[in-house]
Amino acid sequence: MTRPFNFSAGPANLPEEVLQQAAAEMLDWHGSGMSVMEMSHRGKEFISIYEHAEADFRELMAIPKHFKILFMQGGGLAENAIVPLNISRGGLADFVVTGSWSDKSQKEARKYCDVQIAATNESSAHTSLPPPATWQLRRGASYVHVCTNETIHGVEFQELPDLKALGCDAPLVIDFSSHVASRPVDWSKVGLAFGGAQKNLGPAGVTLVVVREDLLGHALPICPSAFNYKTVADSDSMYNTPPTYAIYIAGLTFQWLKRQREGEATGIAAMEKHNLAKAKLLYEAIDHSGLYVNNVSKDCRSRMNVPFLLRDASRNEDFLAGAKARGLLQLKGHKSVGGMRASIYNAMPLAGVEALVSYLQEFEQKYA
Ligand SMILES: *Cc1c(COP(=O)(O)O)cnc(C)c1O
């Protein structure tokens, strides 16, 4: 059976190999007689699943030793509160607002610290990125927050800002929920990274936090214990019951990522090459058409989330119905932007993007 191609923004498609392995192991994980869902999180079986997942993620993402990897709950939105609770010390936090997600982040952080908008791309309707040299960063800020891939507006930082080069000592916090593991991360520029798993790594329910060790241990007294990074780090993410099944699936996805090959490249480097090829194909098809349009500046177009409009919006329903009939699912755009959005995360094969591109062309010709 071939499955349809699923362009959901999240929860999103998972590699078929991962789903098949999970199905095969559903009733009896490795001869234990248990489903992973039924295991104690403190038993040796689950501990081995957890340790493999953590080690594989560290290796894949080349995360240095002085960073902790935490498997938390609450998703990206909870991190909008958990980050200031842990690292703001009730002081100043500067936010770069580049779309809906970073805007949500700065609003939530206001409950816990003194927030300033250092830069925004609102005047371009979130279709460009403000150059780091123009950011208004405050001396003594406890952190600077950036959403490195705006899932709704389809805007992505192609390079992380170098705060030190801007004369800023504050740690950079990145929300990489929707492009984690799609490209390498330069950890020398990062203090903390967080992301929910449901876009690129696994099912909803587990949130990955990668945090530099010196940022641990400064939580505000009101910080819930289960959300205190130091408590979570000291207990290997087992202060309370972690989302065990979601961690297991994320672990299978990490193994799948490690198996990726493209020429000499392996792992994330290979994945990045696949992602670049997919994005190029789709953006070129949009740019060369008379019916579809993507308004994001070419230098910051997301490789993961491709929003596009039909110049004649009265055809939207027709477009979506035809797509669904061809096995191209969940292409409807976010309500705040309208039109369509194709999310082409790691697990979307090139064949899925090729199928979408032929449908785009076919649909345009039909109405020409
Ligand atoms: C999806 C998303 C979130 C929100 O994640 P939840 O798990 O729903 O809390 C936050 N930030 C970005 C960039 C996202 O794409």
PDB file of N, CA, C and O in Angstrom, residues 105 120 141:
ATOM      1  N   SER A 105       5.913  34.186  21.903  1.00  0.00           N
ATOM      2  CA  SER A 105       6.966  34.010  22.901  1.00  0.00           C
ATOM      3  C   SER A 105       7.150  35.285  23.716  1.00  0.00           C
ATOM      4  O   SER A 105       7.232  35.250  24.942  1.00  0.00           O
ATOM      5  N   THR A 120      11.742  43.845  14.598  1.00  0.00           N
ATOM      6  CA  THR A 120      10.559  43.145  14.087  1.00  0.00           C
ATOM      7  C   THR A 120      10.483  43.307  12.566  1.00  0.00           C
ATOM      8  O   THR A 120      10.969  44.311  12.021  1.00  0.00           O
ATOM      9  N   ALA A 141      21.096  42.324  29.213  1.00  0.00           N
ATOM     10  CA  ALA A 141      19.946  41.437  28.980  1.00  0.00           C
ATOM     11  C   ALA A 141      20.320  40.016  29.400  1.00  0.00           C
ATOM     12  O   ALA A 141      21.473  39.592  29.250  1.00  0.00           O
TER      13      ALA A 141
END
